[in-house]
PDB file of C-alpha atoms in Angstrom:
ATOM      1  CA  MET X   1      41.092  -9.053  25.778  1.00  0.00           C
ATOM      2  CA  LEU X   2      43.161  -9.999  28.365  1.00  0.00           C
ATOM      3  CA  GLY X   3      41.553 -13.697  28.439  1.00  0.00           C
ATOM      4  CA  LEU X   4      42.211 -13.665  24.542  1.00  0.00           C
ATOM      5  CA  ALA X   5      45.907 -12.340  25.279  1.00  0.00           C
ATOM      6  CA  LEU X   6      46.699 -15.258  27.760  1.00  0.00           C
ATOM      7  CA  ILE X   7      45.372 -18.367  25.329  1.00  0.00           C
ATOM      8  CA  ALA X   8      46.890 -16.591  22.245  1.00  0.00           C
ATOM      9  CA  LEU X   9      49.975 -18.095  22.459  1.00  0.00           C
ATOM     10  CA  PRO X  10      49.771 -21.304  24.010  1.00  0.00           C
ATOM     11  CA  LEU X  11      46.749 -22.159  21.442  1.00  0.00           C
ATOM     12  CA  LEU X  12      49.132 -21.236  18.673  1.00  0.00           C
ATOM     13  CA  LEU X  13      51.918 -23.295  20.238  1.00  0.00           C
ATOM     14  CA  ALA X  14      49.841 -25.896  20.480  1.00  0.00           C
ATOM     15  CA  LEU X  15      48.281 -25.926  17.266  1.00  0.00           C
ATOM     16  CA  PHE X  16      50.931 -24.998  14.704  1.00  0.00           C
ATOM     17  CA  GLY X  17      53.918 -26.173  16.725  1.00  0.00           C
ATOM     18  CA  PRO X  18      54.339 -29.521  15.661  1.00  0.00           C
ATOM     19  CA  LEU X  19      54.108 -28.243  12.081  1.00  0.00           C
ATOM     20  CA  VAL X  20      57.059 -25.791  12.664  1.00  0.00           C
ATOM     21  CA  ALA X  21      59.244 -27.780  15.327  1.00  0.00           C
ATOM     22  CA  GLY X  22      61.175 -29.456  12.079  1.00  0.00           C
ATOM     23  CA  GLU X  23      63.857 -32.079  12.388  1.00  0.00           C
ATOM     24  CA  PRO X  24      65.535 -33.220  15.758  1.00  0.00           C
ATOM     25  CA  GLY X  25      68.849 -31.672  16.081  1.00  0.00           C
ATOM     26  CA  PRO X  26      71.960 -33.078  17.512  1.00  0.00           C
ATOM     27  CA  ARG X  27      71.742 -33.334  21.364  1.00  0.00           C
ATOM     28  CA  GLY X  28      73.454 -30.997  23.319  1.00  0.00           C
ATOM     29  CA  VAL X  29      74.772 -30.996  26.635  1.00  0.00           C
ATOM     30  CA  SER X  30      72.378 -31.162  29.324  1.00  0.00           C
ATOM     31  CA  PHE X  31      70.764 -28.040  31.235  1.00  0.00           C
ATOM     32  CA  THR X  32      72.760 -25.287  29.114  1.00  0.00           C
ATOM     33  CA  ALA X  33      71.282 -22.069  29.488  1.00  0.00           C
ATOM     34  CA  GLY X  34      71.722 -21.037  25.846  1.00  0.00           C
ATOM     35  CA  GLY X  35      73.691 -21.138  22.697  1.00  0.00           C
ATOM     36  CA  ASP X  36      75.004 -23.545  20.115  1.00  0.00           C
ATOM     37  CA  GLY X  37      71.507 -23.225  18.520  1.00  0.00           C
ATOM     38  CA  HIS X  38      70.075 -23.245  21.265  1.00  0.00           C
ATOM     39  CA  TRP X  39      68.156 -19.934  22.143  1.00  0.00           C
ATOM     40  CA  LEU X  40      66.262 -21.569  25.284  1.00  0.00           C
ATOM     41  CA  GLY X  41      68.558 -23.765  25.932  1.00  0.00           C
ATOM     42  CA  THR X  42      68.635 -27.478  26.413  1.00  0.00           C
ATOM     43  CA  ASP X  43      66.791 -30.067  28.738  1.00  0.00           C
ATOM     44  CA  PHE X  44      67.550 -32.940  30.966  1.00  0.00           C
ATOM     45  CA  THR X  45      68.631 -35.373  28.018  1.00  0.00           C
ATOM     46  CA  GLY X  46      70.252 -32.239  25.864  1.00  0.00           C
ATOM     47  CA  ARG X  47      67.430 -31.366  23.923  1.00  0.00           C
ATOM     48  CA  ASP X  48      66.135 -28.230  22.660  1.00  0.00           C
ATOM     49  CA  VAL X  49      64.079 -26.506  24.674  1.00  0.00           C
ATOM     50  CA  TRP X  50      62.253 -24.456  22.043  1.00  0.00           C
ATOM     51  CA  ARG X  51      61.882 -27.528  20.257  1.00  0.00           C
ATOM     52  CA  GLN X  52      59.827 -29.411  23.360  1.00  0.00           C
ATOM     53  CA  ILE X  53      57.541 -26.303  23.419  1.00  0.00           C
ATOM     54  CA  LEU X  54      56.512 -26.642  20.060  1.00  0.00           C
ATOM     55  CA  LEU X  55      55.836 -30.104  20.105  1.00  0.00           C
ATOM     56  CA  GLY X  56      54.213 -30.420  24.039  1.00  0.00           C
ATOM     57  CA  GLY X  57      51.209 -28.351  23.447  1.00  0.00           C
ATOM     58  CA  ARG X  58      48.633 -30.295  21.391  1.00  0.00           C
ATOM     59  CA  SER X  59      48.517 -33.430  23.651  1.00  0.00           C
ATOM     60  CA  VAL X  60      47.928 -30.928  26.791  1.00  0.00           C
ATOM     61  CA  VAL X  61      45.480 -28.858  24.970  1.00  0.00           C
ATOM     62  CA  LEU X  62      43.601 -32.148  22.966  1.00  0.00           C
ATOM     63  CA  VAL X  63      43.467 -34.580  26.074  1.00  0.00           C
ATOM     64  CA  ALA X  64      41.839 -31.582  28.218  1.00  0.00           C
ATOM     65  CA  VAL X  65      39.356 -30.542  25.543  1.00  0.00           C
ATOM     66  CA  THR X  66      38.245 -33.867  24.703  1.00  0.00           C
ATOM     67  CA  ALA X  67      38.323 -34.727  28.279  1.00  0.00           C
ATOM     68  CA  THR X  68      35.525 -31.968  28.917  1.00  0.00           C
ATOM     69  CA  VAL X  69      33.291 -32.795  25.481  1.00  0.00           C
ATOM     70  CA  LEU X  70      32.971 -35.982  26.669  1.00  0.00           C
ATOM     71  CA  ALA X  71      32.290 -35.156  30.402  1.00  0.00           C
ATOM     72  CA  HIS X  72      29.036 -33.224  29.037  1.00  0.00           C
ATOM     73  CA  LEU X  73      27.940 -35.875  26.172  1.00  0.00           C
ATOM     74  CA  ILE X  74      27.809 -38.003  29.519  1.00  0.00           C
ATOM     75  CA  ALA X  75      26.434 -35.663  32.299  1.00  0.00           C
ATOM     76  CA  LEU X  76      24.039 -33.327  30.357  1.00  0.00           C
ATOM     77  CA  PRO X  77      21.401 -36.368  29.164  1.00  0.00           C
ATOM     78  CA  LEU X  78      21.827 -37.972  32.304  1.00  0.00           C
ATOM     79  CA  ALA X  79      21.067 -34.609  34.342  1.00  0.00           C
ATOM     80  CA  LEU X  80      18.081 -33.929  31.953  1.00  0.00           C
ATOM     81  CA  ALA X  81      16.531 -37.301  32.063  1.00  0.00           C
ATOM     82  CA  ALA X  82      16.780 -37.246  35.954  1.00  0.00           C
ATOM     83  CA  ALA X  83      15.181 -33.222  35.982  1.00  0.00           C
ATOM     84  CA  LEU X  84      12.143 -34.527  33.499  1.00  0.00           C
ATOM     85  CA  THR X  85      11.341 -37.654  34.790  1.00  0.00           C
ATOM     86  CA  GLY X  86       9.012 -37.033  37.309  1.00  0.00           C
ATOM     87  CA  ARG X  87       9.578 -39.986  39.525  1.00  0.00           C
ATOM     88  CA  ALA X  88      11.688 -39.105  42.571  1.00  0.00           C
ATOM     89  CA  TRP X  89      12.965 -42.976  42.822  1.00  0.00           C
ATOM     90  CA  LEU X  90      14.049 -43.034  39.250  1.00  0.00           C
ATOM     91  CA  GLU X  91      15.753 -39.587  39.795  1.00  0.00           C
ATOM     92  CA  GLU X  92      17.749 -40.903  42.897  1.00  0.00           C
ATOM     93  CA  LEU X  93      18.348 -44.093  40.723  1.00  0.00           C
ATOM     94  CA  LEU X  94      19.897 -41.820  38.172  1.00  0.00           C
ATOM     95  CA  LEU X  95      22.136 -39.217  40.710  1.00  0.00           C
ATOM     96  CA  ARG X  96      23.054 -41.210  43.338  1.00  0.00           C
ATOM     97  CA  PRO X  97      25.943 -43.402  42.201  1.00  0.00           C
ATOM     98  CA  LEU X  98      27.350 -40.118  40.925  1.00  0.00           C
ATOM     99  CA  ASP X  99      27.642 -39.467  44.831  1.00  0.00           C
ATOM    100  CA  VAL X 100      30.008 -42.143  44.780  1.00  0.00           C
ATOM    101  CA  LEU X 101      32.700 -40.780  42.312  1.00  0.00           C
ATOM    102  CA  ILE X 102      32.021 -37.747  43.940  1.00  0.00           C
ATOM    103  CA  ALA X 103      33.333 -38.608  46.914  1.00  0.00           C
ATOM    104  CA  VAL X 104      36.816 -39.979  45.387  1.00  0.00           C
ATOM    105  CA  PRO X 105      39.073 -37.521  44.288  1.00  0.00           C
ATOM    106  CA  ALA X 106      39.306 -36.686  40.858  1.00  0.00           C
ATOM    107  CA  LEU X 107      42.868 -37.120  40.753  1.00  0.00           C
ATOM    108  CA  LEU X 108      43.334 -40.361  42.796  1.00  0.00           C
ATOM    109  CA  LEU X 109      40.713 -41.728  40.612  1.00  0.00           C
ATOM    110  CA  VAL X 110      42.481 -41.340  37.435  1.00  0.00           C
ATOM    111  CA  LEU X 111      45.683 -42.632  39.671  1.00  0.00           C
ATOM    112  CA  LEU X 112      43.750 -45.926  40.772  1.00  0.00           C
ATOM    113  CA  VAL X 113      42.574 -46.630  37.241  1.00  0.00           C
ATOM    114  CA  ALA X 114      45.823 -45.377  35.213  1.00  0.00           C
ATOM    115  CA  THR X 115      48.035 -48.328  37.784  1.00  0.00           C
ATOM    116  CA  ALA X 116      45.739 -51.106  36.291  1.00  0.00           C
ATOM    117  CA  LEU X 117      45.194 -50.272  32.892  1.00  0.00           C
ATOM    118  CA  GLU X 118      48.249 -47.320  32.079  1.00  0.00           C
ATOM    119  CA  PRO X 119      46.141 -45.683  29.534  1.00  0.00           C
ATOM    120  CA  GLY X 120      47.348 -43.727  26.812  1.00  0.00           C
ATOM    121  CA  PRO X 121      46.306 -39.938  26.011  1.00  0.00           C
ATOM    122  CA  ALA X 122      43.256 -41.329  24.545  1.00  0.00           C
ATOM    123  CA  GLY X 123      42.572 -43.376  27.821  1.00  0.00           C
ATOM    124  CA  LEU X 124      43.476 -40.032  29.911  1.00  0.00           C
ATOM    125  CA  ALA X 125      41.337 -38.060  28.550  1.00  0.00           C
ATOM    126  CA  VAL X 126      38.238 -40.820  29.046  1.00  0.00           C
ATOM    127  CA  LEU X 127      39.521 -40.675  32.472  1.00  0.00           C
ATOM    128  CA  VAL X 128      39.812 -36.989  33.126  1.00  0.00           C
ATOM    129  CA  GLY X 129      36.070 -37.052  31.511  1.00  0.00           C
ATOM    130  CA  VAL X 130      34.474 -39.820  33.641  1.00  0.00           C
ATOM    131  CA  ALA X 131      35.651 -37.853  36.697  1.00  0.00           C
ATOM    132  CA  ALA X 132      34.373 -34.945  35.615  1.00  0.00           C
ATOM    133  CA  VAL X 133      31.291 -36.466  34.962  1.00  0.00           C
ATOM    134  CA  PRO X 134      29.684 -36.321  38.801  1.00  0.00           C
ATOM    135  CA  ASP X 135      30.279 -32.479  39.300  1.00  0.00           C
ATOM    136  CA  ALA X 136      29.217 -31.591  35.732  1.00  0.00           C
ATOM    137  CA  ALA X 137      25.497 -33.981  36.128  1.00  0.00           C
ATOM    138  CA  ARG X 138      25.108 -32.192  39.621  1.00  0.00           C
ATOM    139  CA  VAL X 139      25.058 -28.321  38.454  1.00  0.00           C
ATOM    140  CA  ALA X 140      23.339 -29.242  34.945  1.00  0.00           C
ATOM    141  CA  HIS X 141      20.741 -31.095  37.167  1.00  0.00           C
ATOM    142  CA  ALA X 142      20.340 -28.294  39.638  1.00  0.00           C
ATOM    143  CA  ALA X 143      19.981 -25.535  36.683  1.00  0.00           C
ATOM    144  CA  ALA X 144      17.647 -28.015  34.502  1.00  0.00           C
ATOM    145  CA  VAL X 145      15.145 -28.695  37.829  1.00  0.00           C
ATOM    146  CA  ALA X 146      14.151 -25.298  37.651  1.00  0.00           C
ATOM    147  CA  ALA X 147      14.040 -24.730  33.589  1.00  0.00           C
ATOM    148  CA  ALA X 148      12.014 -27.857  33.978  1.00  0.00           C
ATOM    149  CA  SER X 149       9.587 -26.640  36.464  1.00  0.00           C
ATOM    150  CA  ARG X 150       8.465 -23.584  34.043  1.00  0.00           C
ATOM    151  CA  PRO X 151       4.978 -23.401  32.359  1.00  0.00           C
ATOM    152  CA  VAL X 152       6.066 -23.546  28.696  1.00  0.00           C
ATOM    153  CA  VAL X 153       7.246 -27.381  29.559  1.00  0.00           C
ATOM    154  CA  GLU X 154       4.249 -28.540  30.939  1.00  0.00           C
ATOM    155  CA  ALA X 155       2.527 -26.974  27.794  1.00  0.00           C
ATOM    156  CA  LEU X 156       5.462 -29.169  25.435  1.00  0.00           C
ATOM    157  CA  ARG X 157       4.111 -31.888  27.238  1.00  0.00           C
ATOM    158  CA  LEU X 158       0.362 -31.542  26.539  1.00  0.00           C
ATOM    159  CA  HIS X 159       1.174 -30.697  22.867  1.00  0.00           C
ATOM    160  CA  GLY X 160       2.726 -34.083  22.601  1.00  0.00           C
ATOM    161  CA  GLU X 161       6.177 -32.952  21.863  1.00  0.00           C
ATOM    162  CA  SER X 162       8.944 -35.811  22.341  1.00  0.00           C
ATOM    163  CA  TRP X 163      11.086 -36.072  25.520  1.00  0.00           C
ATOM    164  CA  ALA X 164      13.959 -35.205  23.278  1.00  0.00           C
ATOM    165  CA  ARG X 165      12.304 -31.961  21.976  1.00  0.00           C
ATOM    166  CA  ILE X 166      11.467 -30.869  25.447  1.00  0.00           C
ATOM    167  CA  ALA X 167      14.674 -31.529  27.286  1.00  0.00           C
ATOM    168  CA  PHE X 168      17.237 -30.492  24.558  1.00  0.00           C
ATOM    169  CA  GLY X 169      14.820 -27.940  22.446  1.00  0.00           C
ATOM    170  CA  GLN X 170      13.830 -26.531  25.727  1.00  0.00           C
ATOM    171  CA  VAL X 171      15.680 -27.203  28.730  1.00  0.00           C
ATOM    172  CA  ALA X 172      18.792 -27.431  27.531  1.00  0.00           C
ATOM    173  CA  ARG X 173      18.536 -24.781  25.813  1.00  0.00           C
ATOM    174  CA  THR X 174      17.182 -22.650  28.900  1.00  0.00           C
ATOM    175  CA  ILE X 175      19.687 -23.380  31.009  1.00  0.00           C
ATOM    176  CA  ARG X 176      22.676 -22.642  28.141  1.00  0.00           C
ATOM    177  CA  ARG X 177      24.111 -20.043  29.969  1.00  0.00           C
ATOM    178  CA  THR X 178      24.533 -22.606  33.230  1.00  0.00           C
ATOM    179  CA  LEU X 179      26.145 -25.092  30.748  1.00  0.00           C
ATOM    180  CA  ALA X 180      28.898 -22.503  28.908  1.00  0.00           C
ATOM    181  CA  ALA X 181      29.789 -21.427  32.996  1.00  0.00           C
ATOM    182  CA  ASP X 182      30.034 -24.935  33.791  1.00  0.00           C
ATOM    183  CA  ALA X 183      32.122 -25.774  30.479  1.00  0.00           C
ATOM    184  CA  GLY X 184      34.573 -23.208  30.956  1.00  0.00           C
ATOM    185  CA  THR X 185      35.447 -24.522  34.883  1.00  0.00           C
ATOM    186  CA  ARG X 186      35.560 -28.300  33.860  1.00  0.00           C
ATOM    187  CA  LEU X 187      37.692 -27.063  31.052  1.00  0.00           C
ATOM    188  CA  VAL X 188      40.235 -25.483  33.581  1.00  0.00           C
ATOM    189  CA  GLY X 189      39.992 -28.419  35.620  1.00  0.00           C
ATOM    190  CA  ALA X 190      40.719 -30.912  32.705  1.00  0.00           C
ATOM    191  CA  LEU X 191      43.716 -28.985  32.068  1.00  0.00           C
ATOM    192  CA  TYR X 192      45.075 -28.866  35.600  1.00  0.00           C
ATOM    193  CA  LEU X 193      44.224 -32.582  36.105  1.00  0.00           C
ATOM    194  CA  VAL X 194      45.839 -33.614  32.827  1.00  0.00           C
ATOM    195  CA  ALA X 195      48.859 -31.387  33.340  1.00  0.00           C
ATOM    196  CA  THR X 196      49.207 -32.965  36.767  1.00  0.00           C
ATOM    197  CA  ALA X 197      48.435 -36.746  35.939  1.00  0.00           C
ATOM    198  CA  ALA X 198      51.123 -35.833  32.568  1.00  0.00           C
ATOM    199  CA  PHE X 199      53.372 -34.632  35.289  1.00  0.00           C
ATOM    200  CA  LEU X 200      53.141 -37.839  37.743  1.00  0.00           C
ATOM    201  CA  GLY X 201      53.699 -40.201  34.094  1.00  0.00           C
ATOM    202  CA  VAL X 202      50.061 -41.255  33.804  1.00  0.00           C
ATOM    203  CA  GLY X 203      49.124 -41.332  29.869  1.00  0.00           C
ATOM    204  CA  VAL X 204      52.493 -40.199  28.588  1.00  0.00           C
ATOM    205  CA  ARG X 205      55.728 -41.588  28.163  1.00  0.00           C
ATOM    206  CA  PRO X 206      58.752 -40.166  30.885  1.00  0.00           C
ATOM    207  CA  ASP X 207      60.360 -38.297  27.909  1.00  0.00           C
ATOM    208  CA  ALA X 208      57.341 -37.506  26.025  1.00  0.00           C
ATOM    209  CA  ALA X 209      57.592 -33.898  24.371  1.00  0.00           C
ATOM    210  CA  ASP X 210      54.389 -32.754  26.802  1.00  0.00           C
ATOM    211  CA  TRP X 211      54.817 -29.073  28.348  1.00  0.00           C
ATOM    212  CA  ALA X 212      53.520 -31.187  32.070  1.00  0.00           C
ATOM    213  CA  VAL X 213      56.326 -33.592  31.403  1.00  0.00           C
ATOM    214  CA  MET X 214      59.138 -31.030  30.886  1.00  0.00           C
ATOM    215  CA  VAL X 215      58.152 -29.240  34.317  1.00  0.00           C
ATOM    216  CA  ASP X 216      58.775 -32.204  35.844  1.00  0.00           C
ATOM    217  CA  ARG X 217      61.948 -33.858  34.504  1.00  0.00           C
ATOM    218  CA  ASN X 218      63.747 -30.546  34.401  1.00  0.00           C
ATOM    219  CA  ARG X 219      63.380 -29.914  38.034  1.00  0.00           C
ATOM    220  CA  PRO X 220      66.352 -30.889  39.075  1.00  0.00           C
ATOM    221  CA  GLY X 221      68.194 -28.427  36.799  1.00  0.00           C
ATOM    222  CA  LEU X 222      66.219 -25.261  37.673  1.00  0.00           C
ATOM    223  CA  PHE X 223      68.995 -23.076  38.692  1.00  0.00           C
ATOM    224  CA  LEU X 224      71.145 -24.017  36.208  1.00  0.00           C
ATOM    225  CA  GLN X 225      68.431 -23.563  33.188  1.00  0.00           C
ATOM    226  CA  PRO X 226      65.466 -22.017  34.377  1.00  0.00           C
ATOM    227  CA  TRP X 227      63.568 -21.703  30.888  1.00  0.00           C
ATOM    228  CA  ALA X 228      62.983 -25.746  30.392  1.00  0.00           C
ATOM    229  CA  VAL X 229      60.775 -25.530  33.850  1.00  0.00           C
ATOM    230  CA  VAL X 230      59.634 -21.779  33.578  1.00  0.00           C
ATOM    231  CA  VAL X 231      57.803 -21.498  30.224  1.00  0.00           C
ATOM    232  CA  PRO X 232      55.983 -24.417  30.168  1.00  0.00           C
ATOM    233  CA  ALA X 233      54.796 -24.274  33.413  1.00  0.00           C
ATOM    234  CA  LEU X 234      53.730 -20.322  32.184  1.00  0.00           C
ATOM    235  CA  LEU X 235      51.992 -21.729  29.207  1.00  0.00           C
ATOM    236  CA  VAL X 236      49.950 -23.990  31.137  1.00  0.00           C
ATOM    237  CA  ALA X 237      48.944 -21.294  33.245  1.00  0.00           C
ATOM    238  CA  ALA X 238      48.070 -18.549  30.968  1.00  0.00           C
ATOM    239  CA  LEU X 239      46.265 -21.063  29.074  1.00  0.00           C
ATOM    240  CA  SER X 240      43.953 -21.811  32.495  1.00  0.00           C
ATOM    241  CA  THR X 241      43.806 -18.499  33.204  1.00  0.00           C
ATOM    242  CA  GLY X 242      42.827 -16.819  29.822  1.00  0.00           C
ATOM    243  CA  THR X 243      39.925 -19.980  29.205  1.00  0.00           C
ATOM    244  CA  ASN X 244      38.298 -18.763  32.533  1.00  0.00           C
ATOM    245  CA  LEU X 245      38.653 -15.329  31.734  1.00  0.00           C
ATOM    246  CA  LEU X 246      36.991 -15.570  28.051  1.00  0.00           C
ATOM    247  CA  PHE X 247      34.177 -17.807  29.911  1.00  0.00           C
ATOM    248  CA  ASP X 248      33.474 -15.305  32.371  1.00  0.00           C
ATOM    249  CA  ALA X 249      33.355 -12.310  29.705  1.00  0.00           C
ATOM    250  CA  ALA X 250      31.371 -14.295  27.374  1.00  0.00           C
ATOM    251  CA  GLN X 251      28.757 -14.648  30.529  1.00  0.00           C
ATOM    252  CA  TYR X 252      28.646 -10.660  31.168  1.00  0.00           C
ATOM    253  CA  ARG X 253      28.573  -9.930  27.327  1.00  0.00           C
ATOM    254  CA  SER X 254      25.041 -12.636  27.176  1.00  0.00           C
ATOM    255  CA  ALA X 255      23.919 -11.366  30.685  1.00  0.00           C
ATOM    256  CA  PRO X 256      20.679  -9.269  30.474  1.00  0.00           C
ATOM    257  CA  ALA X 257      20.944  -5.370  30.596  1.00  0.00           C
ATOM    258  CA  GLY X 258      19.745  -5.241  33.980  1.00  0.00           C
ATOM    259  CA  ARG X 259      22.147  -7.415  35.388  1.00  0.00           C
ATOM    260  CA  LYS X 260      25.085  -5.916  33.286  1.00  0.00           C
ATOM    261  CA  ALA X 261      23.915  -2.314  35.189  1.00  0.00           C
ATOM    262  CA  ALA X 262      24.219  -4.089  38.453  1.00  0.00           C
ATOM    263  CA  ALA X 263      27.825  -5.635  37.742  1.00  0.00           C
TER     264      ALA X 263
END
């Protein structure tokens, strides 16, 4: 319930905010705390803060979710192929290149590529997703190795089942709880990385309606007009924290009865 309560408002604003934001009104004086129809005040350019909040969540949420899905679409087949190959040299060939990416901090990788390519929101989603692949693949591979060593997998091989049936029908299904836990971690990491990249001006315009951009651009007026910084920052934090709590709750509810009792 706490997780749902935390993510409810950010998600509602991200999904429906642009639909009810309406047309932009006349700009006021920069960093006013309220009045003249701006009940949350104005930002650094005199725009209505409430309207910017309504418009600023969709980009953060969509980019983070897309990046998480993309990371697992790449990482899961790679991890399953390495776990089921049965050849040590091929397993090393599949996994060792990931060590190079793991050695590079995700934010640094995003900034380096963004400096050369100047990506938009779609490009930022791809960058964040690719940066998350090594860690996601390592977690999935570690779980898949144990699942692939079970007798049922060997029985499926002897029965002549296809690789896809064994990999996705048996092994991936066996490790689904691990994958779900990792997906929650990756989503929160993607939210922070997307917000940080937007805070640094990567993938978005400097004056874009984006929660992370709002925090960055309105910092100079924090003590004059705190709502333009505090509200978007709290929304990002609530979305990240609530997502983690929801995935933890889902893991607990799907755990065997003995583990629930122990917890």
